[in-house]
Coordinates of N, CA, C and O in Angstrom, one line a residue:
M202 N 153.6 32.6 45.1 CA 153.7 32.7 43.6 C 152.8 33.8 43.4 O 152.2 34.5 44.6
S203 N 152.7 34.6 42.3 CA 152.3 36.0 41.9 C 150.9 36.1 42.1 O 150.3 34.8 41.4
R204 N 150.2 36.8 42.7 CA 148.7 37.1 42.9 C 148.0 37.3 41.4 O 147.4 36.9 41.0
N205 N 148.9 38.0 40.5 CA 148.9 38.5 39.2 C 149.3 37.6 38.2 O 150.4 37.7 37.8
L206 N 148.4 36.5 37.7 CA 148.7 35.8 37.0 C 148.8 36.1 35.7 O 148.1 36.9 34.7
P207 N 149.8 35.5 34.6 CA 150.0 36.4 33.6 C 149.0 35.6 32.3 O 148.9 34.4 32.6
S208 N 149.0 36.2 31.7 CA 148.3 35.9 30.4 C 149.0 35.7 29.0 O 149.7 36.1 28.7
I209 N 148.9 34.8 28.7 CA 149.9 34.0 27.9 C 149.3 33.2 26.7 O 148.0 32.7 26.7
D210 N 149.9 33.2 25.3 CA 149.4 32.9 24.1 C 149.1 31.3 24.6 O 149.9 30.5 25.0
R211 N 148.1 30.8 24.0 CA 147.6 29.6 24.5 C 148.5 28.5 23.8 O 148.7 27.3 24.4
R212 N 148.7 29.1 22.7 CA 149.4 28.0 21.7 C 151.2 28.1 22.5 O 151.4 26.7 22.7
I213 N 151.7 28.7 23.3 CA 152.8 28.2 24.3 C 152.6 27.4 25.2 O 153.4 27.1 25.7
I214 N 151.4 27.7 25.7 CA 150.9 27.0 27.3 C 150.5 25.3 26.4 O 151.3 24.2 27.0
E215 N 150.5 25.3 25.7 CA 150.1 23.9 24.8 C 151.7 23.2 24.7 O 151.8 21.9 25.0
L216 N 152.7 23.9 23.9 CA 153.8 23.5 23.8 C 154.3 22.9 25.1 O 155.1 22.2 25.1
L217 N 153.9 23.9 26.3 CA 155.2 23.6 27.2 C 154.0 22.6 28.4 O 155.0 21.9 28.9
L218 N 153.0 22.1 27.7 CA 152.6 21.1 28.4 C 152.9 19.9 27.6 O 152.2 18.8 28.6
K219 N 153.4 19.5 27.0 CA 153.7 18.4 25.9 C 155.0 17.8 26.9 O 155.5 18.7 27.6
P220 N 154.8 16.2 27.3 CA 155.8 15.7 27.9 C 157.2 16.3 27.5 O 158.0 16.4 28.1
E221 N 157.6 16.2 26.6 CA 158.9 16.3 25.8 C 159.4 17.3 26.1 O 160.7 17.9 25.8
N222 N 158.5 18.5 26.6 CA 158.9 19.9 26.7 C 159.2 20.3 28.2 O 159.0 21.7 28.9
S223 N 159.2 19.2 29.3 CA 159.2 19.5 30.5 C 160.4 20.4 30.9 O 160.7 20.9 31.9
T224 N 161.6 20.3 29.9 CA 162.7 20.9 30.2 C 162.9 21.6 28.6 O 162.8 20.7 27.6
F225 N 163.1 22.8 28.7 CA 163.2 23.2 27.0 C 164.0 24.4 27.0 O 164.4 25.2 28.2
C226 N 164.4 24.9 26.4 CA 164.9 26.3 25.7 C 164.0 27.2 24.7 O 163.3 26.4 24.2
V227 N 164.3 28.2 24.9 CA 163.3 29.3 24.0 C 163.2 29.0 22.4 O 162.3 28.8 21.7
Q228 N 164.6 28.8 22.1 CA 164.7 28.3 20.5 C 164.0 26.6 20.3 O 163.2 27.1 19.1
S229 N 163.6 26.3 21.0 CA 163.1 24.8 20.6 C 161.8 25.1 20.8 O 161.0 24.6 19.8
L230 N 161.0 25.9 21.7 CA 159.7 26.3 21.6 C 159.7 27.1 20.1 O 158.6 26.9 19.8
R231 N 160.8 28.0 19.9 CA 160.2 28.6 18.7 C 160.1 27.9 17.6 O 159.2 27.9 16.8
D232 N 161.1 26.9 17.4 CA 161.2 26.0 16.3 C 160.0 25.3 16.0 O 159.0 25.1 15.2
Q233 N 159.5 24.9 17.2 CA 158.2 24.1 17.3 C 157.0 24.9 17.1 O 155.8 24.5 16.0
Y234 N 157.0 26.3 17.4 CA 155.9 26.8 17.3 C 155.5 27.3 15.8 O 154.9 27.2 15.1
L235 N 156.8 27.4 15.1 CA 157.1 27.4 13.5 C 156.5 26.4 12.7 O 155.8 27.0 11.8
E236 N 157.1 25.4 13.1 CA 156.2 24.4 12.4 C 154.8 23.8 12.5 O 153.8 23.5 11.5
L237 N 154.6 23.8 13.9 CA 153.1 23.7 14.4 C 151.8 24.3 13.6 O 150.8 24.3 13.5
Y238 N 152.4 26.0 13.7 CA 151.4 26.9 13.9 C 151.8 27.6 12.4 O 151.1 28.8 12.3
S239 N 152.4 27.1 11.6 CA 152.7 27.9 10.3 C 153.1 28.9 10.2 O 152.4 29.9 9.7
V240 N 153.7 29.5 11.0 CA 154.7 30.7 11.1 C 155.2 30.9 9.7 O 156.6 30.1 9.6
N241 N 155.5 32.1 9.1 CA 156.4 32.3 8.2 C 157.7 32.5 9.0 O 158.3 33.2 10.0
P242 N 158.7 31.7 8.2 CA 160.4 31.7 9.1 C 161.1 33.2 9.0 O 161.6 33.0 9.6
V243 N 160.3 33.7 8.2 CA 161.2 35.3 8.1 C 160.8 35.9 9.4 O 161.9 36.8 9.7
H244 N 160.1 35.5 10.3 CA 159.6 35.8 11.7 C 160.3 35.2 12.8 O 160.0 35.2 13.8
K245 N 161.4 34.5 12.4 CA 161.9 33.6 13.5 C 162.2 34.8 14.6 O 162.4 34.4 16.0
A246 N 163.2 35.6 14.4 CA 164.0 36.2 15.5 C 162.5 37.3 16.3 O 162.5 36.8 17.5
P247 N 161.4 37.8 15.6 CA 160.5 37.9 16.5 C 159.7 37.5 17.2 O 159.3 37.6 18.3
L248 N 159.7 35.8 16.7 CA 159.1 35.0 17.3 C 160.1 34.7 18.7 O 159.0 34.3 20.0
R249 N 161.1 34.7 18.5 CA 162.0 34.1 19.6 C 161.7 35.2 20.8 O 161.4 34.7 22.0
R250 N 161.6 36.7 20.5 CA 161.4 37.4 21.4 C 159.9 37.3 21.9 O 159.8 37.5 23.2
F251 N 159.0 37.1 21.1 CA 157.4 37.0 21.7 C 157.6 35.9 22.6 O 157.0 35.8 23.8
I252 N 158.2 34.6 22.7 CA 158.3 33.6 23.1 C 159.2 34.0 24.5 O 158.5 33.4 26.0
Y253 N 160.4 34.5 24.7 CA 161.1 35.0 25.6 C 160.2 35.5 26.4 O 160.3 35.6 27.7
E254 N 159.6 36.9 26.0 CA 159.0 37.6 26.9 C 157.8 37.0 28.3 O 157.7 37.0 28.8
R255 N 157.3 35.6 27.2 CA 156.2 35.0 27.6 C 156.9 34.2 28.8 O 156.2 33.9 30.1
I256 N 157.9 33.5 28.6 CA 159.0 32.7 29.4 C 159.3 33.6 30.5 O 159.1 33.0 31.9
K257 N 159.6 34.8 30.6 CA 160.1 35.6 31.5 C 159.0 35.8 32.7 O 159.1 35.8 33.8
K258 N 157.6 35.9 31.7 CA 156.6 36.1 32.9 C 156.3 34.8 33.4 O 156.1 35.0 34.8
L259 N 156.3 33.8 32.9 CA 156.1 32.8 33.6 C 157.0 32.1 35.0 O 156.7 31.7 36.0
V260 N 158.1 32.6 34.6 CA 159.6 32.4 35.5 C 159.2 33.3 36.9 O 159.2 32.9 37.9
K261 N 158.4 34.7 36.4 CA 158.4 35.5 37.6 C 157.3 34.8 38.2 O 157.1 35.5 39.6
A262 N 156.2 34.2 37.4 CA 155.0 33.9 38.1 C 155.4 32.5 38.8 O 154.4 31.8 39.5
H263 N 156.5 31.7 38.7 CA 156.8 30.4 39.1 C 156.2 29.5 38.8 O 155.9 28.6 39.2
F264 N 155.6 29.6 37.7 CA 155.3 28.3 36.4 C 156.2 27.6 35.7 O 156.3 26.4 35.8
V265 N 157.4 28.5 35.6 CA 158.6 27.9 35.3 C 159.8 28.2 35.6 O 159.9 29.3 36.1
E266 N 160.7 27.3 35.7 CA 161.8 27.7 36.5 C 163.2 27.8 35.8 O 163.4 26.9 34.8
K267 N 163.7 28.4 35.8 CA 165.3 28.8 35.2 C 166.1 27.9 35.8 O 166.4 28.0 36.5
D268 N 166.8 26.9 34.7 CA 167.9 26.1 35.1 C 169.1 26.8 35.9 O 169.5 28.0 35.5
S269 N 169.6 26.1 36.6 CA 170.6 27.0 37.3 C 172.2 27.1 37.3 O 172.7 28.3 37.1
E270 N 172.3 26.5 36.0 CA 173.5 26.7 34.9 C 172.9 28.0 34.0 O 172.3 27.9 33.1
I271 N 173.4 29.2 34.2 CA 173.2 30.1 33.3 C 174.5 30.1 31.9 O 175.4 29.9 31.9
R272 N 173.4 30.7 30.9 CA 174.3 30.5 29.4 C 173.4 31.3 28.9 O 172.5 32.2 28.9
K273 N 174.5 32.0 27.8 CA 174.3 33.1 26.9 C 173.4 32.8 25.9 O 172.3 33.6 25.5
R274 N 173.2 31.1 25.6 CA 172.3 30.7 24.3 C 172.0 29.5 24.8 O 172.8 28.7 25.3
G275 N 170.7 29.1 24.5 CA 170.4 27.7 24.6 C 170.0 27.8 26.7 O 170.4 26.6 27.0
Q276 N 169.6 29.0 26.8 CA 169.2 28.9 28.4 C 167.9 27.8 28.8 O 167.4 27.5 28.0
L277 N 168.4 26.6 29.6 CA 167.5 25.5 30.0 C 166.2 26.2 31.0 O 166.4 27.0 31.5
Y278 N 165.1 25.9 30.7 CA 164.1 26.2 31.5 C 163.3 24.6 32.0 O 163.4 23.7 31.2
R279 N 162.6 24.8 33.2 CA 161.5 23.4 33.4 C 160.7 24.0 33.6 O 160.1 25.0 34.6
V280 N 159.6 23.3 33.2 CA 157.9 23.4 33.4 C 157.7 23.0 35.0 O 157.8 22.0 35.0
G281 N 157.2 24.1 35.7 CA 156.4 23.6 36.9 C 155.0 23.1 37.4 O 154.8 23.1 36.0
A282 N 154.9 22.4 38.0 CA 153.8 21.4 37.9 C 152.4 22.3 38.2 O 151.7 21.9 37.8
A283 N 152.6 23.5 38.9 CA 151.7 24.4 38.9 C 151.0 24.5 37.5 O 149.9 25.3 37.3
L284 N 152.0 24.9 36.2 CA 151.5 25.0 35.0 C 150.4 24.5 34.6 O 149.4 24.8 33.9
Q285 N 150.1 23.0 35.0 CA 149.1 22.1 34.5 C 148.2 22.4 35.3 O 146.8 22.4 34.4
E286 N 147.8 23.2 36.1 CA 146.5 23.2 36.9 C 146.1 24.8 36.6 O 144.8 24.9 36.9
A287 N 146.9 25.4 36.2 CA 146.8 26.9 36.2 C 145.8 27.0 34.7 O 146.5 26.5 33.6
D288 N 145.2 28.0 34.4 CA 144.4 28.3 33.4 C 144.9 30.0 32.9 O 144.4 30.6 33.1
L289 N 145.9 29.7 31.9 CA 147.0 31.0 31.6 C 146.5 31.3 30.2 O 146.9 32.4 29.6
G290 N 146.1 30.3 29.5 CA 145.9 30.5 27.8 C 145.2 31.7 27.7 O 144.0 31.9 28.4
N291 N 145.3 32.8 27.1 CA 144.9 33.8 26.5 C 144.6 33.9 25.0 O 145.9 34.2 24.0
P292 N 143.5 33.6 24.0 CA 143.3 33.8 22.3 C 143.8 35.1 22.4 O 144.3 35.3 21.0
E293 N 143.9 36.2 23.0 CA 144.1 37.5 22.6 C 145.6 38.0 22.5 O 146.2 38.6 22.0
D294 N 146.7 37.0 23.6 CA 147.8 37.2 23.3 C 148.5 36.3 22.6 O 149.0 35.4 22.5
D295 N 148.3 36.9 21.0 CA 148.7 35.9 19.7 C 149.8 36.7 19.1 O 150.2 37.7 19.2
F296 N 150.6 35.9 18.9 CA 151.8 36.1 18.0 C 151.7 37.1 16.8 O 152.3 38.4 16.6
A297 N 150.4 36.5 16.2 CA 150.2 37.5 14.8 C 149.8 39.1 15.5 O 150.2 39.9 14.8
E298 N 149.1 39.3 16.3 CA 148.4 40.4 17.0 C 150.1 41.3 17.4 O 149.8 42.4 17.1
W299 N 150.6 40.5 18.1 CA 151.7 41.3 18.9 C 152.9 41.7 17.6 O 153.6 42.9 17.8
L300 N 153.1 40.6 16.5 CA 154.0 41.5 15.2 C 153.3 42.2 14.8 O 154.2 43.5 14.2
Q301 N 152.0 42.6 14.5 CA 151.6 43.6 13.5 C 151.9 45.4 14.0 O 152.4 46.0 13.2
P302 N 152.1 45.4 15.3 CA 152.3 46.9 15.5 C 153.9 47.1 15.3 O 154.3 47.9 14.6
A303 N 155.0 46.2 15.5 CA 156.0 46.2 14.7 C 156.3 46.6 13.5 O 157.3 47.3 13.2
L304 N 155.7 45.6 12.7 CA 155.5 45.9 11.4 C 155.1 47.4 11.0 O 155.5 47.6 10.1
F305 N 153.9 47.3 11.3 CA 153.4 48.8 11.2 C 154.6 49.9 11.3 O 154.8 50.9 10.5
T306 N 155.3 50.1 12.6 CA 156.3 51.1 12.6 C 157.7 50.8 11.9 O 158.0 52.1 11.6
R307 N 157.6 49.8 11.7 CA 158.9 49.8 10.6 C 158.5 50.2 9.3 O 159.2 51.1 8.8
A308 N 157.4 50.1 8.9 CA 156.7 50.6 7.6 C 156.7 52.2 7.9 O 156.9 52.8 6.6
L309 N 156.2 52.5 8.9 CA 156.3 54.3 9.1 C 157.9 54.7 9.1 O 157.9 56.0 8.2
I310 N 158.7 54.0 9.7 CA 160.2 54.5 9.5 C 160.7 54.4 8.4 O 161.2 55.4 7.6
E311 N 160.3 53.6 7.5 CA 161.0 53.2 6.3 C 159.8 54.1 5.3 O 161.1 54.5 4.2
R312 N 158.8 55.0 5.2 CA 158.4 55.6 4.4 C 158.9 56.7 4.9 O 159.6 57.6 3.7
S313 N 159.6 57.1 5.9 CA 160.2 58.2 6.0 C 161.2 58.6 5.9 O 162.1 59.8 5.5
E314 N 162.2 57.3 6.2 CA 163.7 57.5 6.2 C 164.2 56.5 5.0 O 165.4 56.5 4.8
G315 N 163.6 56.0 4.4 CA 163.6 54.7 3.1 C 164.0 53.4 3.6 O 164.5 53.4 4.7
T316 N 164.0 52.4 2.7 CA 164.4 51.2 3.1 C 165.4 50.8 3.4 O 165.9 49.7 4.2
G317 N 166.6 51.3 3.1 CA 167.8 51.0 3.4 C 168.2 51.7 4.7 O 169.6 51.6 4.9
C318 N 167.8 52.3 5.4 CA 168.0 53.3 6.4 C 168.4 52.3 7.5 O 169.1 52.9 8.6
W319 N 168.1 50.9 8.0 CA 168.1 50.0 9.1 C 169.7 50.2 9.5 O 169.7 50.1 11.0
H320 N 170.5 49.8 8.4 CA 171.9 49.6 9.1 C 172.5 51.0 9.9 O 173.5 51.2 10.1
C321 N 172.0 52.2 9.3 CA 173.0 53.5 9.8 C 171.9 53.9 10.9 O 172.3 55.1 11.3
L322 N 171.0 53.6 11.2 CA 170.2 54.3 12.3 C 171.3 53.9 13.7 O 172.0 53.2 13.8
S323 N 171.1 55.1 14.7 CA 172.1 55.3 15.4 C 171.4 56.1 16.6 O 170.5 56.4 17.1
G324 N 171.8 55.5 18.0 CA 171.2 56.1 19.4 C 169.8 55.6 19.2 O 169.4 54.2 19.6
F325 N 169.1 56.6 19.6 CA 167.5 56.2 20.2 C 166.7 55.3 19.1 O 166.3 54.3 19.0
A326 N 167.2 56.2 17.6 CA 166.6 55.2 16.7 C 167.3 54.2 16.4 O 166.5 53.1 15.7
S327 N 168.5 54.0 17.0 CA 168.6 52.2 16.6 C 167.9 51.4 17.6 O 167.5 50.4 17.4
S328 N 167.9 52.0 18.9 CA 166.6 51.1 19.6 C 165.4 50.8 19.0 O 164.8 50.0 19.4
A329 N 164.9 51.8 18.5 CA 163.6 52.0 17.9 C 163.6 50.5 16.8 O 162.8 50.1 16.6
R330 N 164.7 50.5 16.1 CA 164.9 49.5 15.0 C 165.0 48.1 15.7 O 164.1 47.2 15.4
V331 N 165.7 48.0 16.6 CA 166.1 46.6 17.7 C 164.3 46.2 18.0 O 164.0 45.4 17.8
A332 N 163.8 47.3 18.5 CA 162.1 47.1 19.0 C 161.1 46.7 17.7 O 160.6 45.9 17.9
V333 N 161.8 47.2 16.6 CA 160.5 47.1 15.4 C 160.9 45.6 15.1 O 160.1 44.8 14.3
E334 N 162.3 45.5 14.5 CA 162.6 43.9 14.2 C 162.7 42.9 15.1 O 162.1 42.0 14.8

């Protein structure tokens, strides 16, 4: 197990500790998060990325295991017993806080390039667009 324990949004930890989420996929956690914590459905894609990044940290620290069957969509994960004993919840790692820099960056790009510029960005700017959205 990794010595550097990941600091994870406490809401994600709460969801993972529910018995029905002993086996889960990122999309199911996203849907539960949207419903339970009143997140605007407009933010579905960023929320999925936010949760996925935290699940990757948990996999790396051996608190969550990736299912042996590799899938492009709907990848299954299993919550490890060590997660229940660990104190990983961090109120500062919050989706709303994580989302703010992306919205700020998008506003700056739209201000300089116009609101219709997202579809025509290429190269490095396209990568920035993906990171922002």
